mmCIF file of C-alpha atoms and ligand atoms in Angstrom:
data_model
loop_
_atom_site.group_PDB
_atom_site.id
_atom_site.type_symbol
_atom_site.label_atom_id
_atom_site.label_comp_id
_atom_site.label_asym_id
_atom_site.label_seq_id
_atom_site.Cartn_x
_atom_site.Cartn_y
_atom_site.Cartn_z
ATOM 1 C CA MET A 1 17.179 -12.008 -0.888
ATOM 2 C CA TYR A 2 14.688 -10.041 -2.969
ATOM 3 C CA ASN A 3 10.933 -9.779 -2.531
ATOM 4 C CA ILE A 4 9.260 -9.647 -5.979
ATOM 5 C CA ARG A 5 5.573 -8.747 -6.106
ATOM 6 C CA MET A 6 3.260 -8.874 -9.090
ATOM 7 C CA ARG A 7 -0.335 -7.716 -9.515
ATOM 8 C CA SER A 8 -2.216 -7.613 -12.770
ATOM 9 C CA ALA A 9 -5.595 -6.484 -14.036
ATOM 10 C CA GLN A 10 -7.655 -6.221 -17.214
ATOM 11 C CA GLY A 11 -9.322 -3.021 -18.399
ATOM 12 C CA GLY A 12 -6.709 -0.801 -16.767
ATOM 13 C CA SER A 13 -5.026 -0.736 -13.379
ATOM 14 C CA HIS A 14 -6.760 -1.742 -10.144
ATOM 15 C CA GLU A 15 -6.799 1.927 -9.138
ATOM 16 C CA LYS A 16 -8.676 2.817 -12.339
ATOM 17 C CA GLY A 17 -11.263 0.105 -11.839
ATOM 18 C CA GLY A 18 -9.635 -2.706 -13.849
ATOM 19 C CA GLN A 19 -10.718 -6.280 -13.110
ATOM 20 C CA HIS A 20 -8.155 -8.102 -10.932
ATOM 21 C CA ILE A 21 -6.513 -10.971 -12.845
ATOM 22 C CA SER A 22 -3.801 -12.242 -10.551
ATOM 23 C CA GLY A 23 -1.392 -11.351 -7.798
ATOM 24 C CA ALA A 24 1.599 -13.318 -6.574
ATOM 25 C CA GLU A 25 4.998 -12.885 -5.059
ATOM 26 C CA ARG A 26 8.320 -14.631 -4.562
ATOM 27 C CA ILE A 27 11.256 -14.193 -2.216
ATOM 28 C CA VAL A 28 14.367 -15.333 -4.039
ATOM 29 C CA PRO A 29 18.153 -14.940 -4.003
ATOM 30 C CA GLU A 30 19.632 -12.447 -6.481
ATOM 31 C CA GLU A 31 20.598 -15.110 -9.025
ATOM 32 C CA ASP A 32 16.945 -16.252 -9.355
ATOM 33 C CA ILE A 33 15.421 -12.793 -9.978
ATOM 34 C CA PHE A 34 15.192 -13.073 -13.781
ATOM 35 C CA GLN A 35 13.551 -16.464 -13.683
ATOM 36 C CA ALA A 36 11.072 -15.412 -10.966
ATOM 37 C CA VAL A 37 10.093 -12.185 -12.788
ATOM 38 C CA SER A 38 9.534 -13.992 -16.068
ATOM 39 C CA SER A 39 7.370 -16.685 -14.456
ATOM 40 C CA LEU A 40 5.229 -14.015 -12.717
ATOM 41 C CA LEU A 41 4.932 -12.144 -16.016
ATOM 42 C CA LYS A 42 3.913 -15.305 -17.840
ATOM 43 C CA ARG A 43 1.281 -16.010 -15.215
ATOM 44 C CA SER A 44 -0.401 -12.623 -15.651
ATOM 45 C CA LEU A 45 -0.398 -12.963 -19.449
ATOM 46 C CA THR A 46 -1.748 -16.518 -19.583
ATOM 47 C CA HIS A 47 -4.147 -16.620 -16.626
ATOM 48 C CA SER A 48 -7.370 -18.611 -16.902
ATOM 49 C CA LYS A 49 -9.284 -15.452 -15.820
ATOM 50 C CA GLY A 50 -8.018 -13.641 -18.926
ATOM 51 C CA LYS A 51 -5.010 -11.779 -20.286
ATOM 52 C CA ALA A 52 -3.857 -8.833 -18.173
ATOM 53 C CA ASP A 53 -3.365 -5.445 -19.811
ATOM 54 C CA PHE A 54 -1.991 -3.871 -16.620
ATOM 55 C CA ILE A 55 0.930 -5.559 -14.865
ATOM 56 C CA ASN A 56 2.820 -4.109 -11.926
ATOM 57 C CA ILE A 57 5.998 -5.868 -10.774
ATOM 58 C CA SER A 58 8.077 -4.503 -7.894
ATOM 59 C CA LEU A 59 11.363 -5.656 -6.403
ATOM 60 C CA GLU A 60 12.703 -4.953 -2.942
ATOM 61 C CA GLU A 61 15.869 -6.117 -1.236
ATOM 62 C CA ILE A 62 15.370 -7.877 2.112
ATOM 63 C CA LYS A 63 17.926 -7.930 4.908
ATOM 64 C CA LYS A 64 18.575 -11.292 6.627
ATOM 65 C CA GLU A 65 17.669 -9.846 10.063
ATOM 66 C CA GLU A 66 14.154 -8.977 8.814
ATOM 67 C CA ILE A 67 13.243 -12.619 8.132
ATOM 68 C CA ILE A 68 11.293 -14.899 10.496
ATOM 69 C CA TYR A 69 11.473 -18.603 9.627
ATOM 70 C CA LEU A 70 8.410 -20.834 9.995
ATOM 71 C CA SER A 71 7.365 -24.443 9.428
ATOM 72 C CA SER A 72 4.450 -25.135 7.083
ATOM 73 C CA LEU A 73 1.108 -26.173 8.592
ATOM 74 C CA PRO A 74 0.376 -29.917 8.653
ATOM 75 C CA ILE A 75 -1.942 -30.896 5.762
ATOM 76 C CA THR A 76 -5.124 -32.976 5.996
ATOM 77 C CA THR A 77 -7.318 -33.738 2.959
ATOM 78 C CA LEU A 78 -11.061 -34.209 3.374
ATOM 79 C CA GLU A 79 -12.893 -35.809 0.477
ATOM 80 C CA VAL A 80 -16.409 -34.701 -0.402
ATOM 81 C CA LYS A 81 -18.741 -35.580 -3.276
ATOM 82 C CA ASP A 82 -19.674 -32.042 -4.336
ATOM 83 C CA TYR A 83 -19.203 -28.401 -3.356
ATOM 84 C CA LEU A 84 -22.276 -28.401 -1.121
ATOM 85 C CA GLU A 85 -20.824 -31.170 1.006
ATOM 86 C CA GLY A 86 -17.507 -29.287 0.857
ATOM 87 C CA ARG A 87 -19.155 -26.190 2.319
ATOM 88 C CA LYS A 88 -20.737 -28.256 5.065
ATOM 89 C CA GLY A 89 -17.222 -29.559 5.760
ATOM 90 C CA ALA A 90 -15.829 -26.015 5.802
ATOM 91 C CA ILE A 91 -18.405 -25.052 8.442
ATOM 92 C CA GLN A 92 -17.432 -28.074 10.527
ATOM 93 C CA CYS A 93 -13.745 -27.145 10.209
ATOM 94 C CA LEU A 94 -14.454 -23.566 11.312
ATOM 95 C CA GLN A 95 -16.302 -24.941 14.322
ATOM 96 C CA ALA A 96 -13.381 -27.229 15.111
ATOM 97 C CA ALA A 97 -11.196 -24.105 14.968
ATOM 98 C CA GLY A 98 -13.317 -22.572 17.740
ATOM 99 C CA LEU A 99 -16.152 -20.697 15.982
ATOM 100 C CA SER A 100 -19.783 -21.313 16.945
ATOM 101 C CA LEU A 101 -22.132 -22.739 14.308
ATOM 102 C CA ARG A 102 -23.671 -19.267 13.882
ATOM 103 C CA GLN A 103 -20.271 -17.622 13.429
ATOM 104 C CA ALA A 104 -19.087 -20.326 11.025
ATOM 105 C CA GLN A 105 -22.223 -20.056 8.873
ATOM 106 C CA ALA A 106 -21.990 -16.257 8.823
ATOM 107 C CA VAL A 107 -18.340 -16.395 7.703
ATOM 108 C CA LEU A 108 -19.167 -18.802 4.903
ATOM 109 C CA ASN A 109 -22.106 -16.639 3.775
ATOM 110 C CA LEU A 110 -19.809 -13.614 3.648
ATOM 111 C CA LEU A 111 -17.456 -15.543 1.387
ATOM 112 C CA VAL A 112 -20.240 -16.741 -0.902
ATOM 113 C CA GLU A 113 -21.525 -13.192 -1.288
ATOM 114 C CA ALA A 114 -18.092 -11.525 -1.457
ATOM 115 C CA PRO A 115 -17.363 -9.214 -4.369
ATOM 116 C CA SER A 116 -14.257 -9.954 -6.435
ATOM 117 C CA MET A 117 -11.312 -8.667 -4.365
ATOM 118 C CA ARG A 118 -7.521 -8.604 -4.532
ATOM 119 C CA GLY A 119 -7.149 -9.320 -0.839
ATOM 120 C CA ALA A 120 -8.992 -11.116 1.928
ATOM 121 C CA MET A 121 -11.800 -10.044 4.224
ATOM 122 C CA LEU A 122 -10.700 -9.716 7.843
ATOM 123 C CA VAL A 123 -13.695 -10.536 10.001
ATOM 124 C CA ASP A 124 -14.199 -9.975 13.737
ATOM 125 C CA ILE A 125 -15.654 -13.325 14.817
ATOM 126 C CA HIS A 126 -17.709 -11.756 17.622
ATOM 127 C CA THR A 127 -19.388 -8.854 15.814
ATOM 128 C CA LEU A 128 -19.043 -10.472 12.332
ATOM 129 C CA LYS A 129 -18.041 -7.030 11.059
ATOM 130 C CA ARG A 130 -15.300 -6.540 8.481
ATOM 131 C CA LEU A 131 -12.160 -4.813 9.745
ATOM 132 C CA GLU A 132 -10.083 -4.135 6.616
ATOM 133 C CA PRO A 133 -8.978 -0.505 6.288
ATOM 134 C CA ASP A 134 -9.813 -0.690 2.544
ATOM 135 C CA LEU A 135 -12.990 -2.737 2.046
ATOM 136 C CA GLN A 136 -12.713 -2.859 -1.737
ATOM 137 C CA ARG A 137 -9.163 -4.231 -1.744
ATOM 138 C CA GLY A 138 -9.225 -6.286 1.472
ATOM 139 C CA VAL A 139 -6.097 -7.257 3.402
ATOM 140 C CA ARG A 140 -3.251 -8.829 1.456
ATOM 141 C CA ALA A 141 -0.879 -11.215 3.169
ATOM 142 C CA THR A 142 2.504 -10.464 1.640
ATOM 143 C CA GLY A 143 6.157 -11.180 2.272
ATOM 144 C CA MET A 144 6.109 -14.986 2.375
ATOM 145 C CA ASP A 145 7.657 -17.799 0.364
ATOM 146 C CA TRP A 146 9.392 -21.162 0.627
ATOM 147 C CA ALA A 147 13.138 -21.204 1.266
ATOM 148 C CA PRO A 148 14.865 -22.043 -2.050
ATOM 149 C CA GLU A 149 16.823 -24.911 -0.446
ATOM 150 C CA ILE A 150 13.603 -26.637 0.625
ATOM 151 C CA TYR A 151 12.099 -26.758 -2.901
ATOM 152 C CA PRO A 152 13.246 -30.307 -3.821
ATOM 153 C CA GLN A 153 11.834 -31.677 -0.542
ATOM 154 C CA LEU A 154 8.615 -29.652 -0.960
ATOM 155 C CA HIS A 155 8.028 -30.956 -4.495
ATOM 156 C CA ALA A 156 8.659 -34.553 -3.427
ATOM 157 C CA TYR A 157 6.365 -34.208 -0.379
ATOM 158 C CA LEU A 158 3.459 -32.711 -2.349
ATOM 159 C CA GLU A 159 4.019 -34.990 -5.348
ATOM 160 C CA GLY A 160 3.615 -37.994 -3.036
ATOM 161 C CA GLU A 161 0.118 -36.757 -2.078
ATOM 162 C CA GLY A 162 -0.903 -35.689 -5.609
ATOM 163 C CA LEU A 163 -0.841 -32.037 -4.504
ATOM 164 C CA ASN A 164 2.185 -30.627 -6.300
ATOM 165 C CA ASN A 165 0.664 -27.621 -8.044
ATOM 166 C CA THR A 166 1.105 -23.849 -7.799
ATOM 167 C CA HIS A 167 -2.242 -23.406 -6.026
ATOM 168 C CA VAL A 168 -1.308 -25.666 -3.140
ATOM 169 C CA ARG A 169 2.307 -24.458 -2.844
ATOM 170 C CA GLU A 170 1.261 -20.798 -2.704
ATOM 171 C CA ALA A 171 -1.818 -21.298 -0.551
ATOM 172 C CA LEU A 172 0.113 -23.405 1.962
ATOM 173 C CA ALA A 173 2.817 -20.744 2.272
ATOM 174 C CA LEU A 174 0.170 -18.041 2.744
ATOM 175 C CA ALA A 175 -1.910 -20.076 5.223
ATOM 176 C CA SER A 176 1.202 -21.028 7.218
ATOM 177 C CA LYS A 177 1.989 -17.355 7.658
ATOM 178 C CA VAL A 178 -1.578 -16.202 8.328
ATOM 179 C CA ALA A 179 -2.251 -18.913 10.952
ATOM 180 C CA ARG A 180 0.618 -17.447 13.016
ATOM 181 C CA ALA A 181 -0.731 -13.872 12.859
ATOM 182 C CA PRO A 182 -1.711 -12.407 16.236
ATOM 183 C CA GLY A 183 -5.448 -12.954 16.843
ATOM 184 C CA ILE A 184 -6.116 -15.094 13.751
ATOM 185 C CA VAL A 185 -8.183 -18.160 14.657
ATOM 186 C CA ALA A 186 -9.074 -19.457 11.187
ATOM 187 C CA GLU A 187 -8.924 -18.842 7.448
ATOM 188 C CA VAL A 188 -11.190 -20.095 4.671
ATOM 189 C CA CYS A 189 -10.469 -19.852 0.959
ATOM 190 C CA TRP A 190 -11.449 -20.959 -2.477
ATOM 191 C CA SER A 191 -9.747 -19.900 -5.682
ATOM 192 C CA ASP A 192 -10.604 -17.421 -8.452
ATOM 193 C CA ASP A 193 -9.346 -19.937 -10.981
ATOM 194 C CA PRO A 194 -12.489 -21.272 -12.741
ATOM 195 C CA GLU A 195 -10.819 -24.674 -13.202
ATOM 196 C CA TYR A 196 -9.718 -25.073 -9.590
ATOM 197 C CA ILE A 197 -12.549 -26.278 -7.368
ATOM 198 C CA ALA A 198 -10.682 -27.292 -4.202
ATOM 199 C CA GLY A 199 -10.363 -24.971 -1.211
ATOM 200 C CA TYR A 200 -9.299 -25.055 2.407
ATOM 201 C CA VAL A 201 -9.838 -24.067 5.993
ATOM 202 C CA ALA A 202 -6.675 -23.419 7.984
ATOM 203 C CA SER A 203 -6.114 -22.658 11.651
ATOM 204 C CA PRO A 204 -3.297 -22.762 14.192
ATOM 205 C CA THR A 205 -4.875 -25.861 15.783
ATOM 206 C CA LEU A 206 -6.276 -27.738 12.742
ATOM 207 C CA GLY A 207 -3.447 -27.028 10.309
ATOM 208 C CA TYR A 208 -4.243 -26.787 6.585
ATOM 209 C CA VAL A 209 -7.407 -28.767 5.879
ATOM 210 C CA ARG A 210 -7.954 -29.166 2.182
ATOM 211 C CA LEU A 211 -11.477 -29.877 0.885
ATOM 212 C CA ASN A 212 -11.279 -31.370 -2.592
ATOM 213 C CA HIS A 213 -14.481 -29.623 -3.776
ATOM 214 C CA LEU A 214 -15.510 -26.246 -2.351
ATOM 215 C CA LYS A 215 -16.912 -24.275 -5.286
ATOM 216 C CA PRO A 216 -18.742 -25.135 -8.501
ATOM 217 C CA ALA A 217 -16.550 -25.635 -11.596
ATOM 218 C CA GLY A 218 -16.426 -22.728 -14.051
ATOM 219 C CA VAL A 219 -16.880 -19.974 -11.441
ATOM 220 C CA ASP A 220 -14.160 -17.322 -11.683
ATOM 221 C CA LYS A 221 -14.839 -15.615 -8.355
ATOM 222 C CA GLY A 222 -13.082 -16.995 -5.319
ATOM 223 C CA GLY A 223 -12.385 -15.374 -2.006
ATOM 224 C CA ARG A 224 -10.607 -15.528 1.297
ATOM 225 C CA ILE A 225 -11.607 -14.713 4.857
ATOM 226 C CA PHE A 226 -9.256 -14.278 7.806
ATOM 227 C CA CYS A 227 -11.155 -14.759 11.080
ATOM 228 C CA PHE A 228 -9.862 -12.454 13.813
ATOM 229 C CA ASP A 229 -10.564 -12.675 17.554
ATOM 230 C CA PRO A 230 -10.032 -9.171 19.014
ATOM 231 C CA SER A 231 -9.875 -10.583 22.564
ATOM 232 C CA LYS A 232 -6.613 -12.310 21.596
ATOM 233 C CA ALA A 233 -4.648 -9.507 19.933
ATOM 234 C CA ASN A 234 -4.553 -5.981 18.708
ATOM 235 C CA LEU A 235 -5.689 -5.359 15.109
ATOM 236 C CA GLN A 236 -2.585 -3.305 14.219
ATOM 237 C CA GLU A 237 -0.271 -6.138 15.358
ATOM 238 C CA CYS A 238 -2.219 -8.541 13.183
ATOM 239 C CA LEU A 239 -2.080 -6.250 10.124
ATOM 240 C CA HIS A 240 1.639 -5.669 10.653
ATOM 241 C CA TRP A 241 2.325 -9.421 10.619
ATOM 242 C CA MET A 242 0.207 -9.959 7.494
ATOM 243 C CA GLU A 243 1.461 -7.033 5.448
ATOM 244 C CA GLU A 244 4.961 -6.178 6.679
ATOM 245 C CA GLN A 245 6.639 -9.141 8.320
ATOM 246 C CA ILE A 246 8.837 -11.206 5.997
ATOM 247 C CA THR A 247 8.394 -14.940 6.649
ATOM 248 C CA ILE A 248 10.123 -17.813 4.924
ATOM 249 C CA ILE A 249 9.181 -21.465 5.355
ATOM 250 C CA ASN A 250 12.255 -23.591 5.879
ATOM 251 C CA GLU A 251 10.642 -26.668 7.412
ATOM 252 C CA ILE A 252 7.820 -28.861 6.096
ATOM 253 C CA GLY A 253 4.997 -29.943 8.418
ATOM 254 C CA PRO A 254 3.675 -33.537 8.303
ATOM 255 C CA TYR A 255 0.903 -34.916 6.051
ATOM 256 C CA GLN A 256 -1.878 -36.025 8.407
ATOM 257 C CA GLY A 257 -3.899 -38.148 5.975
ATOM 258 C CA THR A 258 -6.810 -38.223 3.542
ATOM 259 C CA PHE A 259 -10.272 -38.959 4.946
ATOM 260 C CA PRO A 260 -13.861 -38.950 3.693
ATOM 261 C CA LEU A 261 -15.480 -35.938 5.411
ATOM 262 C CA LYS A 262 -18.090 -38.064 7.168
ATOM 263 C CA ASN A 263 -15.415 -40.246 8.811
ATOM 264 C CA TYR A 264 -13.378 -37.281 9.958
ATOM 265 C CA PHE A 265 -16.119 -35.467 11.845
ATOM 266 C CA GLY A 266 -18.418 -38.469 12.297
ATOM 267 C CA GLU A 267 -17.596 -39.094 15.942
ATOM 268 C CA LYS A 268 -17.204 -35.463 16.923
ATOM 269 C CA GLU A 269 -19.988 -33.259 18.153
ATOM 270 C CA TYR A 270 -20.135 -30.372 15.728
ATOM 271 C CA GLY A 271 -23.270 -28.862 14.317
ATOM 272 C CA THR A 272 -24.779 -27.695 17.607
ATOM 273 C CA ASN A 273 -25.229 -23.985 18.109
ATOM 274 C CA ARG A 274 -22.543 -23.409 20.724
HETATM 275 P P1 LIG B 1 -6.466 -17.378 -5.434
HETATM 276 O O1 LIG B 1 -6.423 -18.610 -4.573
HETATM 277 O O2 LIG B 1 -5.110 -16.810 -5.723
HETATM 278 O O3 LIG B 1 -7.316 -17.565 -6.639
HETATM 279 O O4 LIG B 1 -7.166 -16.277 -4.539
HETATM 280 C C1 LIG B 1 -8.483 -16.415 -4.073
HETATM 281 C C2 LIG B 1 -8.882 -15.136 -3.359
HETATM 282 O O5 LIG B 1 -8.029 -14.932 -2.238
HETATM 283 C C3 LIG B 1 -8.734 -13.868 -4.198
HETATM 284 O O6 LIG B 1 -9.944 -13.594 -4.833
HETATM 285 C C4 LIG B 1 -8.444 -12.804 -3.176
HETATM 286 O O7 LIG B 1 -9.669 -12.313 -2.658
HETATM 287 C C5 LIG B 1 -7.747 -13.557 -2.073
HETATM 288 N N1 LIG B 1 -6.285 -13.431 -2.094
HETATM 289 C C6 LIG B 1 -5.423 -13.795 -3.084
HETATM 290 N N2 LIG B 1 -4.155 -13.548 -2.730
HETATM 291 C C7 LIG B 1 -4.198 -13.027 -1.470
HETATM 292 C C8 LIG B 1 -3.217 -12.557 -0.546
HETATM 293 N N3 LIG B 1 -1.922 -12.572 -0.830
HETATM 294 N N4 LIG B 1 -3.644 -12.107 0.657
HETATM 295 C C9 LIG B 1 -4.964 -12.078 0.959
HETATM 296 N N5 LIG B 1 -5.919 -12.497 0.137
HETATM 297 C C10 LIG B 1 -5.559 -12.967 -1.065
#
């Protein structure tokens, strides 16, 4: 297998201050390298954020023994009427994942105010301080993809729920890896793509909870936050899993249903300052 990584920017490389356009990766068998490279190239040249003028693509062989196989997180969809209700839902999801109301609100505020970054913020849920070694870049989860043999089943599964698009396929692979990282209790994300307004909260206990509206249309700044509980694991172990461990998803988790937000949390007691 080969790990292919792409990052692209406009106005020069990231290192020279260029604006990040897109980043993506694939893990594919040797015979699929050409196709994977050309689709990553096409993405950086035709992205809705603009056309990249710096593109970096790297290829690395992976040994079978380096791979850990995972199942994807179960998916739940919560329907909301606008992004404000979506953000209320995201706070409720973070609380359901174990954060207090104060912690959940602080995490969401950090995401709203986040600068444009290539990676995610890694936030200590107790101190609410950021822990990334490089605050400008953030932490990038890398080394994950779907097993090629599971693609037909994955497409059919997502198609059946109206979710078969690149955003969901890539985000679900990323979230399924991140939720298994030592010390990670939750993740929240919305996209940089100005046309893509959905987002999600994921956690080891909740699975992948998709909110159909989490940012206003037309906004080209998204963001991601990984919530870390230092009482559960060591930071270096967590970073190693995110950045070094190769994970491939070879089993698809169940679809848990689509619910209006108010029905999903209606009976549960969230919203108190625990
Ligand atoms: P996207 O959903 O690809 O539009 O990404 C939304 C945000 O998530 C970006 O602005 C980055 O801050 C962050 N991000 C994208 N890819 C990764 C990754 N592989 N690991 C960590 N954060 C990422």
